[in-house]
Short mmCIF file of N, CA and C in Angstrom, two decimals:
data_model
loop_
_atom_site.label_atom_id
_atom_site.label_comp_id
_atom_site.label_asym_id
_atom_site.label_seq_id
_atom_site.Cartn_x
_atom_site.Cartn_y
_atom_site.Cartn_z
N UNK A 229 -1.93 37.83 1.77
CA UNK A 229 -1.57 37.58 3.28
C UNK A 229 -1.10 35.78 3.47
N UNK A 230 -0.22 36.09 4.40
CA UNK A 230 0.44 34.35 4.57
C UNK A 230 0.35 34.57 5.79
N UNK A 231 0.09 33.38 6.74
CA UNK A 231 0.35 33.17 8.05
C UNK A 231 0.76 31.64 8.26
N UNK A 232 1.37 31.43 9.31
CA UNK A 232 2.08 30.31 9.62
C UNK A 232 2.47 30.23 11.22
N UNK A 233 2.32 28.97 11.59
CA UNK A 233 2.68 28.83 12.93
C UNK A 233 3.15 27.24 12.99
N UNK A 234 4.05 26.93 13.94
CA UNK A 234 4.77 25.50 14.30
C UNK A 234 4.68 25.53 15.81
N UNK A 235 3.91 24.21 16.12
CA UNK A 235 4.13 23.83 17.75
C UNK A 235 5.14 22.48 17.49
N UNK A 236 5.75 22.30 18.62
CA UNK A 236 6.77 21.34 19.16
C UNK A 236 5.80 20.84 20.49
N UNK A 237 5.12 19.83 20.21
CA UNK A 237 4.27 18.69 21.28
C UNK A 237 4.65 17.49 21.45
N UNK A 238 4.34 17.43 22.90
CA UNK A 238 4.54 16.39 23.44
C UNK A 238 3.49 15.28 23.21
N UNK A 239 4.29 14.09 22.73
CA UNK A 239 3.31 12.86 22.41
C UNK A 239 1.97 12.35 23.55
N UNK A 240 1.23 13.60 23.90
CA UNK A 240 0.21 12.97 24.54
C UNK A 240 -1.11 13.24 23.84
N UNK A 241 -1.97 12.43 24.60
CA UNK A 241 -3.69 12.31 23.86
C UNK A 241 -3.82 14.05 24.04
N UNK A 242 -3.58 14.90 25.12
CA UNK A 242 -4.26 16.22 25.33
C UNK A 242 -3.56 17.12 24.30
N UNK A 243 -2.44 16.80 23.54
CA UNK A 243 -2.02 17.75 22.59
C UNK A 243 -2.67 18.05 21.38
N UNK A 244 -3.75 16.65 21.28
CA UNK A 244 -4.36 16.90 19.72
C UNK A 244 -5.47 17.76 20.01
N UNK A 245 -6.24 18.29 20.76
CA UNK A 245 -7.30 18.93 20.82
C UNK A 245 -6.61 20.48 20.55
N UNK A 246 -5.62 20.67 21.45
CA UNK A 246 -4.67 21.66 21.56
C UNK A 246 -4.39 22.14 20.14
N UNK A 247 -3.68 21.31 19.13
CA UNK A 247 -3.25 21.72 17.89
C UNK A 247 -4.78 22.15 16.94
N UNK A 248 -5.77 21.48 17.16
CA UNK A 248 -6.89 21.28 16.61
C UNK A 248 -7.80 22.81 17.05
N UNK A 249 -7.55 23.18 18.06
CA UNK A 249 -8.37 24.34 18.25
C UNK A 249 -7.54 25.45 17.92
N UNK A 250 -5.88 25.77 17.77
CA UNK A 250 -5.42 26.68 17.26
C UNK A 250 -5.58 26.91 15.86
N UNK A 251 -5.60 25.56 15.06
CA UNK A 251 -6.03 25.80 13.69
C UNK A 251 -7.41 26.60 13.55
N UNK A 252 -8.36 26.02 14.22
CA UNK A 252 -9.65 26.66 13.93
C UNK A 252 -9.70 27.96 14.02
N UNK A 253 -9.08 28.33 15.46
CA UNK A 253 -8.81 29.81 15.81
C UNK A 253 -8.18 30.72 14.63
N UNK A 254 -7.36 30.00 14.13
CA UNK A 254 -6.38 30.73 12.96
C UNK A 254 -7.24 30.96 11.75
N UNK A 255 -7.87 29.99 11.12
CA UNK A 255 -8.86 30.11 10.27
C UNK A 255 -10.05 31.17 10.40
N UNK A 256 -10.61 30.85 11.82
CA UNK A 256 -11.82 31.51 12.14
C UNK A 256 -11.33 32.81 12.03
N UNK A 257 -10.35 33.40 12.63
CA UNK A 257 -9.75 35.19 12.52
C UNK A 257 -9.40 35.50 11.19
N UNK A 258 -8.82 34.26 10.20
CA UNK A 258 -8.62 34.88 8.88
C UNK A 258 -9.63 35.00 8.13
N UNK A 259 -11.00 34.55 8.61
CA UNK A 259 -12.21 34.37 7.62
C UNK A 259 -12.49 33.24 6.68
N UNK A 260 -11.68 32.34 7.07
CA UNK A 260 -11.93 31.02 6.21
C UNK A 260 -13.49 30.33 6.12
N UNK A 261 -13.88 29.81 5.14
CA UNK A 261 -15.16 29.13 5.65
C UNK A 261 -15.18 27.89 6.81
N UNK A 262 -16.30 28.11 7.63
CA UNK A 262 -16.36 26.94 8.56
C UNK A 262 -16.15 25.39 8.11
N UNK A 263 -16.92 25.73 7.01
CA UNK A 263 -16.75 23.51 6.34
C UNK A 263 -15.30 23.20 5.96
N UNK A 264 -14.67 24.28 5.27
CA UNK A 264 -13.38 24.32 5.12
C UNK A 264 -12.51 23.89 6.35
N UNK A 265 -12.54 24.54 7.32
CA UNK A 265 -11.90 24.83 8.82
C UNK A 265 -12.25 23.56 9.57
N UNK A 266 -13.33 23.10 9.12
CA UNK A 266 -13.83 21.77 9.68
C UNK A 266 -12.98 20.50 9.50
N UNK A 267 -13.16 20.40 8.14
CA UNK A 267 -12.34 19.46 7.20
C UNK A 267 -11.12 19.12 7.77
N UNK A 268 -10.11 20.63 7.78
CA UNK A 268 -8.78 20.64 7.94
C UNK A 268 -8.54 20.15 9.24
N UNK A 269 -9.51 20.30 10.08
CA UNK A 269 -9.45 20.20 11.60
C UNK A 269 -9.30 18.84 11.96
N UNK A 270 -10.62 17.95 11.72
CA UNK A 270 -10.38 16.88 11.22
C UNK A 270 -9.17 15.86 11.00
N UNK A 271 -8.66 16.64 9.63
CA UNK A 271 -7.76 15.82 9.10
C UNK A 271 -6.22 16.11 9.92
N UNK A 272 -6.29 17.38 10.53
CA UNK A 272 -5.03 17.67 11.72
C UNK A 272 -5.13 16.47 13.01
N UNK A 273 -6.50 16.53 13.43
CA UNK A 273 -6.77 15.55 14.53
C UNK A 273 -6.25 14.00 13.84
N UNK A 274 -6.44 13.62 13.06
CA UNK A 274 -6.33 12.26 12.64
C UNK A 274 -4.63 12.28 12.58
N UNK A 275 -3.83 13.17 11.86
CA UNK A 275 -2.41 12.97 11.76
C UNK A 275 -1.87 13.55 13.16
N UNK A 276 -2.47 13.85 14.26
CA UNK A 276 -1.83 14.35 15.30
C UNK A 276 -2.00 13.12 16.31
N UNK A 277 -2.98 12.58 16.04
CA UNK A 277 -3.58 11.01 16.76
C UNK A 277 -2.38 10.19 16.54
N UNK A 278 -2.09 10.10 15.19
CA UNK A 278 -0.84 9.28 14.43
C UNK A 278 0.24 9.09 15.28
N UNK A 279 0.47 10.48 14.98
CA UNK A 279 1.98 10.95 15.52
C UNK A 279 1.86 10.35 17.19
N UNK A 280 0.85 11.09 17.78
CA UNK A 280 0.96 10.19 19.45
C UNK A 280 1.13 8.74 19.74
N UNK A 281 0.16 8.07 19.05
CA UNK A 281 0.23 6.72 19.03
C UNK A 281 1.36 6.22 18.31
N UNK A 282 1.99 6.33 17.46
CA UNK A 282 2.90 5.70 16.43
C UNK A 282 4.10 6.52 16.43
N UNK A 283 4.32 7.29 16.84
CA UNK A 283 5.56 8.48 16.64
C UNK A 283 6.70 8.60 17.73
N UNK A 284 6.66 7.53 18.12
CA UNK A 284 7.95 7.67 19.29
C UNK A 284 8.86 6.38 19.50
N UNK A 285 10.08 6.21 19.52
CA UNK A 285 10.95 5.43 20.14
C UNK A 285 11.92 5.67 21.37
N UNK A 286 11.28 4.76 22.27
CA UNK A 286 11.96 5.01 23.25
C UNK A 286 13.35 4.90 23.67
N UNK A 287 13.59 4.37 22.55
CA UNK A 287 15.10 3.89 22.17
C UNK A 287 16.15 5.26 21.79
N UNK A 288 15.14 5.98 21.45
CA UNK A 288 16.10 7.18 21.00
C UNK A 288 16.07 8.65 21.70
N UNK A 289 15.82 8.06 22.58
CA UNK A 289 15.66 9.57 23.97
C UNK A 289 14.52 10.38 23.81
N UNK A 290 14.67 11.23 24.73
CA UNK A 290 13.54 12.24 24.64
C UNK A 290 13.20 13.01 23.40
N UNK A 291 13.55 13.40 22.47
CA UNK A 291 13.45 13.93 21.28
C UNK A 291 12.36 13.27 20.78
N UNK A 292 12.10 11.75 20.92
CA UNK A 292 11.02 10.86 20.06
C UNK A 292 9.74 11.13 20.96
N UNK A 293 9.55 11.82 22.27
CA UNK A 293 8.42 11.99 22.99
C UNK A 293 7.74 12.91 22.38
N UNK A 294 8.10 13.92 21.35
CA UNK A 294 7.44 14.76 20.90
C UNK A 294 7.28 14.87 19.35
N UNK A 295 5.95 15.62 18.64
CA UNK A 295 5.98 15.97 17.69
C UNK A 295 5.79 17.30 16.91
N UNK A 296 6.20 17.51 15.95
CA UNK A 296 5.66 19.05 15.57
C UNK A 296 4.74 19.37 14.34
N UNK A 297 3.96 19.94 14.62
CA UNK A 297 2.75 20.81 13.61
C UNK A 297 3.08 22.02 13.27
N UNK A 298 3.03 21.84 11.71
CA UNK A 298 3.20 23.52 11.04
C UNK A 298 1.95 23.24 10.11
N UNK A 299 1.55 24.77 10.05
CA UNK A 299 0.23 25.00 9.40
C UNK A 299 0.79 26.39 8.84
N UNK A 300 0.43 26.34 7.10
CA UNK A 300 0.69 27.41 6.53
C UNK A 300 -0.53 28.08 5.93
N UNK A 301 -0.97 28.97 5.89
CA UNK A 301 -2.10 29.68 5.18
C UNK A 301 -1.58 30.88 4.34
N UNK A 302 -1.53 30.45 2.68
CA UNK A 302 -1.08 31.13 1.96
C UNK A 302 -1.61 31.26 0.70
N UNK A 303 -1.80 32.27 0.40
CA UNK A 303 -2.92 32.53 -0.80
C UNK A 303 -4.40 32.28 -0.56
N UNK A 304 -4.44 31.14 -1.22
CA UNK A 304 -5.76 30.41 -1.57
C UNK A 304 -5.34 29.14 -1.20
N UNK A 305 -4.64 28.69 -0.20
CA UNK A 305 -4.16 27.44 0.09
C UNK A 305 -3.68 27.22 1.34
N UNK A 306 -4.53 26.02 2.37
CA UNK A 306 -3.31 25.79 3.30
C UNK A 306 -2.77 24.44 3.14
N UNK A 307 -1.85 24.56 3.71
CA UNK A 307 -0.88 23.05 3.78
C UNK A 307 -0.77 23.06 5.24
N UNK A 308 -0.99 21.84 5.55
CA UNK A 308 -0.21 21.40 7.09
C UNK A 308 0.56 20.07 7.03
N UNK A 309 1.54 20.14 7.89
CA UNK A 309 2.63 19.25 7.96
C UNK A 309 2.60 18.63 9.52
N UNK A 310 2.57 17.22 9.57
CA UNK A 310 2.45 16.37 10.82
C UNK A 310 3.92 15.80 10.89
N UNK A 311 5.10 16.01 11.74
CA UNK A 311 6.02 15.10 11.69
C UNK A 311 6.50 14.15 12.98
N UNK A 312 6.93 13.39 13.43
CA UNK A 312 7.31 12.62 14.17
C UNK A 312 8.64 11.98 14.17
N UNK A 313 9.09 11.44 15.45
CA UNK A 313 10.11 10.81 15.30
C UNK A 313 10.44 9.36 15.73
N UNK A 314 9.09 8.64 15.19
CA UNK A 314 8.92 7.13 15.44
C UNK A 314 9.62 6.43 14.18
N UNK A 315 9.35 5.53 13.80
CA UNK A 315 10.08 4.85 13.21
C UNK A 315 9.62 4.55 11.68
N UNK A 316 8.63 5.23 11.38
CA UNK A 316 8.21 5.94 9.99
C UNK A 316 7.49 4.97 9.62
N UNK A 317 7.44 4.88 7.75
CA UNK A 317 6.29 3.94 7.32
C UNK A 317 7.36 2.76 6.46
N UNK A 318 6.96 1.59 7.07
CA UNK A 318 8.28 0.62 6.66
C UNK A 318 8.31 0.28 5.04
N UNK A 319 7.56 0.20 4.52
CA UNK A 319 7.60 0.26 2.96
C UNK A 319 8.54 1.43 2.31
N UNK A 320 8.49 2.63 2.86
CA UNK A 320 9.04 3.64 2.42
C UNK A 320 10.34 3.90 2.80
N UNK A 321 10.89 3.13 4.07
CA UNK A 321 12.10 3.08 4.65
C UNK A 321 12.97 2.05 3.62
N UNK A 322 12.42 1.09 2.93
CA UNK A 322 12.89 -0.06 2.85
C UNK A 322 13.35 0.72 1.08
N UNK A 323 13.37 1.62 0.65
CA UNK A 323 13.30 2.48 -0.65
C UNK A 323 12.28 2.13 -1.74
N UNK A 324 11.24 1.38 -1.06
CA UNK A 324 10.46 1.30 -2.37
C UNK A 324 9.23 2.41 -1.67
N UNK A 325 8.32 2.56 -2.75
CA UNK A 325 7.37 3.55 -2.54
C UNK A 325 6.39 3.09 -1.43
N UNK A 326 5.61 3.86 -0.66
CA UNK A 326 4.80 3.32 0.16
C UNK A 326 3.32 2.98 -0.45
N UNK A 327 3.01 1.62 0.16
CA UNK A 327 1.86 1.20 -0.68
C UNK A 327 0.41 2.13 -0.40
N UNK A 328 -0.26 2.03 -1.22
CA UNK A 328 -1.61 2.82 -1.15
C UNK A 328 -2.28 3.10 0.26
N UNK A 329 -3.00 3.85 0.87
CA UNK A 329 -3.90 3.78 1.83
C UNK A 329 -4.74 2.82 1.55
N UNK A 330 -5.12 1.69 2.09
CA UNK A 330 -6.50 1.26 2.18
C UNK A 330 -7.56 1.41 3.02
N UNK A 331 -8.72 1.48 3.17
CA UNK A 331 -9.90 1.68 3.72
C UNK A 331 -9.76 0.47 4.94
N UNK A 332 -9.95 1.07 6.43
CA UNK A 332 -10.09 0.04 7.13
C UNK A 332 -11.63 -0.60 6.98
N UNK A 333 -11.56 -1.90 7.73
CA UNK A 333 -12.93 -2.82 7.74
C UNK A 333 -14.01 -1.83 8.66
N UNK A 334 -14.99 -1.98 8.04
CA UNK A 334 -16.07 -1.37 8.90
C UNK A 334 -16.30 -1.44 10.20
N UNK A 335 -15.82 -2.51 10.66
CA UNK A 335 -15.72 -2.86 12.24
C UNK A 335 -14.50 -2.84 13.14
N UNK A 336 -13.36 -2.23 12.18
CA UNK A 336 -12.25 -1.97 12.94
C UNK A 336 -12.23 -0.81 13.86
N UNK A 337 -11.49 -0.68 14.60
CA UNK A 337 -11.25 0.65 15.73
C UNK A 337 -10.41 1.15 15.34
N UNK A 338 -9.15 0.72 14.46
CA UNK A 338 -8.11 1.62 13.99
C UNK A 338 -7.99 1.45 12.47
N UNK A 339 -7.01 2.57 12.02
CA UNK A 339 -7.06 2.07 10.74
C UNK A 339 -7.58 3.23 9.75
N UNK A 340 -8.19 4.06 10.12
CA UNK A 340 -9.11 5.03 9.55
C UNK A 340 -8.55 6.17 9.29
N UNK A 341 -7.34 6.71 9.83
CA UNK A 341 -7.03 8.09 9.76
C UNK A 341 -6.38 8.31 8.82
N UNK A 342 -5.54 7.79 8.09
CA UNK A 342 -4.93 8.36 7.03
C UNK A 342 -5.69 8.02 5.61
N UNK A 343 -7.18 7.35 5.52
CA UNK A 343 -7.85 7.49 4.78
C UNK A 343 -8.66 8.88 4.80
N UNK A 344 -8.77 9.03 6.17
CA UNK A 344 -9.93 10.24 6.31
C UNK A 344 -8.97 11.53 5.99
N UNK A 345 -7.87 11.79 6.01
CA UNK A 345 -7.04 12.63 5.65
C UNK A 345 -7.33 12.62 4.16
N UNK A 346 -6.91 11.73 3.53
CA UNK A 346 -7.12 11.79 2.12
C UNK A 346 -8.23 12.17 1.29
N UNK A 347 -9.53 11.81 2.37
CA UNK A 347 -10.74 12.14 1.76
C UNK A 347 -11.08 13.79 1.96
N UNK A 348 -10.43 14.31 2.97
CA UNK A 348 -11.02 15.56 3.26
C UNK A 348 -9.97 16.61 2.62
N UNK A 349 -8.99 16.38 2.36
CA UNK A 349 -7.93 17.20 1.62
C UNK A 349 -7.48 17.30 0.28
N UNK A 350 -7.18 17.96 -0.34
CA UNK A 350 -7.17 17.78 -1.94
C UNK A 350 -5.71 17.38 -2.43
N UNK A 351 -4.72 17.48 -1.68
CA UNK A 351 -3.80 16.39 -1.96
C UNK A 351 -2.92 16.54 -0.66
N UNK A 352 -2.37 14.66 -0.56
CA UNK A 352 -1.60 14.23 0.32
C UNK A 352 -0.21 13.73 0.26
N UNK A 353 0.49 14.02 1.00
CA UNK A 353 1.71 13.39 0.88
C UNK A 353 2.09 12.77 2.30
N UNK A 354 2.66 11.33 2.33
CA UNK A 354 2.83 10.40 3.12
C UNK A 354 4.14 9.95 3.10
N UNK A 355 5.14 10.17 4.14
CA UNK A 355 6.34 9.58 3.62
C UNK A 355 7.09 9.58 5.16
N UNK A 356 8.42 9.60 4.86
CA UNK A 356 9.83 9.41 5.76
C UNK A 356 10.27 10.59 5.95
N UNK A 357 10.93 10.98 6.76
CA UNK A 357 11.89 12.12 7.25
C UNK A 357 12.83 11.73 6.63
N UNK A 358 13.79 12.40 6.09
CA UNK A 358 15.40 12.04 5.81
C UNK A 358 16.16 12.21 7.05
N UNK A 359 16.80 11.27 7.30
CA UNK A 359 18.27 11.65 8.23
C UNK A 359 17.56 10.76 9.28
N UNK A 360 17.42 11.64 10.27
CA UNK A 360 16.95 10.65 11.75
C UNK A 360 15.65 9.88 11.59
N UNK A 361 14.85 9.82 10.59
CA UNK A 361 14.09 8.87 10.69
C UNK A 361 12.63 9.78 11.30
N UNK A 362 11.55 8.89 11.27
CA UNK A 362 10.32 9.85 11.87
C UNK A 362 9.34 9.94 10.40
N UNK A 363 7.90 9.67 10.52
CA UNK A 363 6.95 9.87 9.57
C UNK A 363 6.87 11.45 9.41
N UNK A 364 6.19 11.50 8.38
CA UNK A 364 5.71 12.88 7.87
C UNK A 364 4.54 12.73 6.96
N UNK A 365 3.40 13.63 7.42
CA UNK A 365 2.11 13.35 6.97
C UNK A 365 1.93 15.01 6.53
N UNK A 366 1.43 15.26 5.26
CA UNK A 366 1.74 16.73 5.00
C UNK A 366 0.38 16.64 3.92
N UNK A 367 -0.53 17.65 3.96
CA UNK A 367 -1.92 17.84 3.27
C UNK A 367 -1.62 19.22 3.15
N UNK A 368 -2.74 19.51 1.79
CA UNK A 368 -3.03 20.76 1.16
C UNK A 368 -4.48 20.59 1.14
N UNK A 369 -5.26 22.21 1.57
CA UNK A 369 -6.72 22.00 0.95
C UNK A 369 -6.66 23.53 0.40
N UNK A 370 -7.47 23.82 -0.70
CA UNK A 370 -7.62 24.72 -1.32
C UNK A 370 -8.78 25.91 -0.34
N UNK A 371 -8.65 26.91 -0.22
CA UNK A 371 -9.53 27.52 0.89
C UNK A 371 -10.69 28.53 0.21
N UNK A 372 -11.83 28.27 1.03
CA UNK A 372 -12.84 29.26 0.44
C UNK A 372 -12.94 30.16 1.82
N UNK A 373 -13.59 31.28 1.32
CA UNK A 373 -13.44 32.56 2.40
C UNK A 373 -14.85 32.53 2.85
N UNK A 374 -14.95 33.20 3.70
CA UNK A 374 -16.55 33.85 4.31
C UNK A 374 -16.62 35.01 3.64
N UNK A 375 -17.83 35.32 3.47
CA UNK A 375 -17.88 36.99 3.13
C UNK A 375 -17.59 38.27 3.73
N UNK A 376 -16.62 38.94 3.35
CA UNK A 376 -16.04 40.08 4.18
C UNK A 376 -15.02 39.41 4.96
N UNK A 377 -14.29 38.50 4.87
CA UNK A 377 -13.43 37.80 5.49
C UNK A 377 -12.47 39.07 5.79
N UNK A 378 -11.51 39.07 6.85
CA UNK A 378 -10.53 40.21 7.41
C UNK A 378 -9.22 40.05 6.39
N UNK A 379 -8.98 38.68 6.42
CA UNK A 379 -7.58 38.40 5.48
C UNK A 379 -7.69 37.94 4.39
N UNK A 380 -8.70 37.93 3.68
CA UNK A 380 -9.14 37.27 2.22
C UNK A 380 -7.69 37.57 1.51
N UNK A 381 -7.34 36.68 0.82
CA UNK A 381 -6.47 36.66 -0.12
C UNK A 381 -6.44 37.25 -1.31
N UNK A 382 -6.10 38.40 -1.81
CA UNK A 382 -6.21 39.13 -3.22
C UNK A 382 -5.40 38.78 -4.20
#
């Protein structure tokens, strides 16, 4: 059983809970364990919040005022991708690998999103889109299922 969906969202704070609710609803309907759903929903919220805050460039026109969220539930794994039209990650755009994500200071108000994603997901890829520019954050998690889940993978 595979389920996938993709959203094209405006870079507005109100879009973050919309994406999160859709993910939670999809996972609940499929029968994914609530703890796994929660972890993925927090990671998605962080990725979306980063796209809203950093993912645009007014010089690029109206397309930079949106970002895309795609979720795949395929077999025993969920993959989520958040892509924006912002400047991307500077180290990666210069042809060098992206430096590792470092934890934020305990009193910092920003800088925890990518660290949280890496803690909550099983595999994380962070980089830039080829061609038009922008950042892409993609992460996977192995799914656990509730007993008697209606859409459990076999």
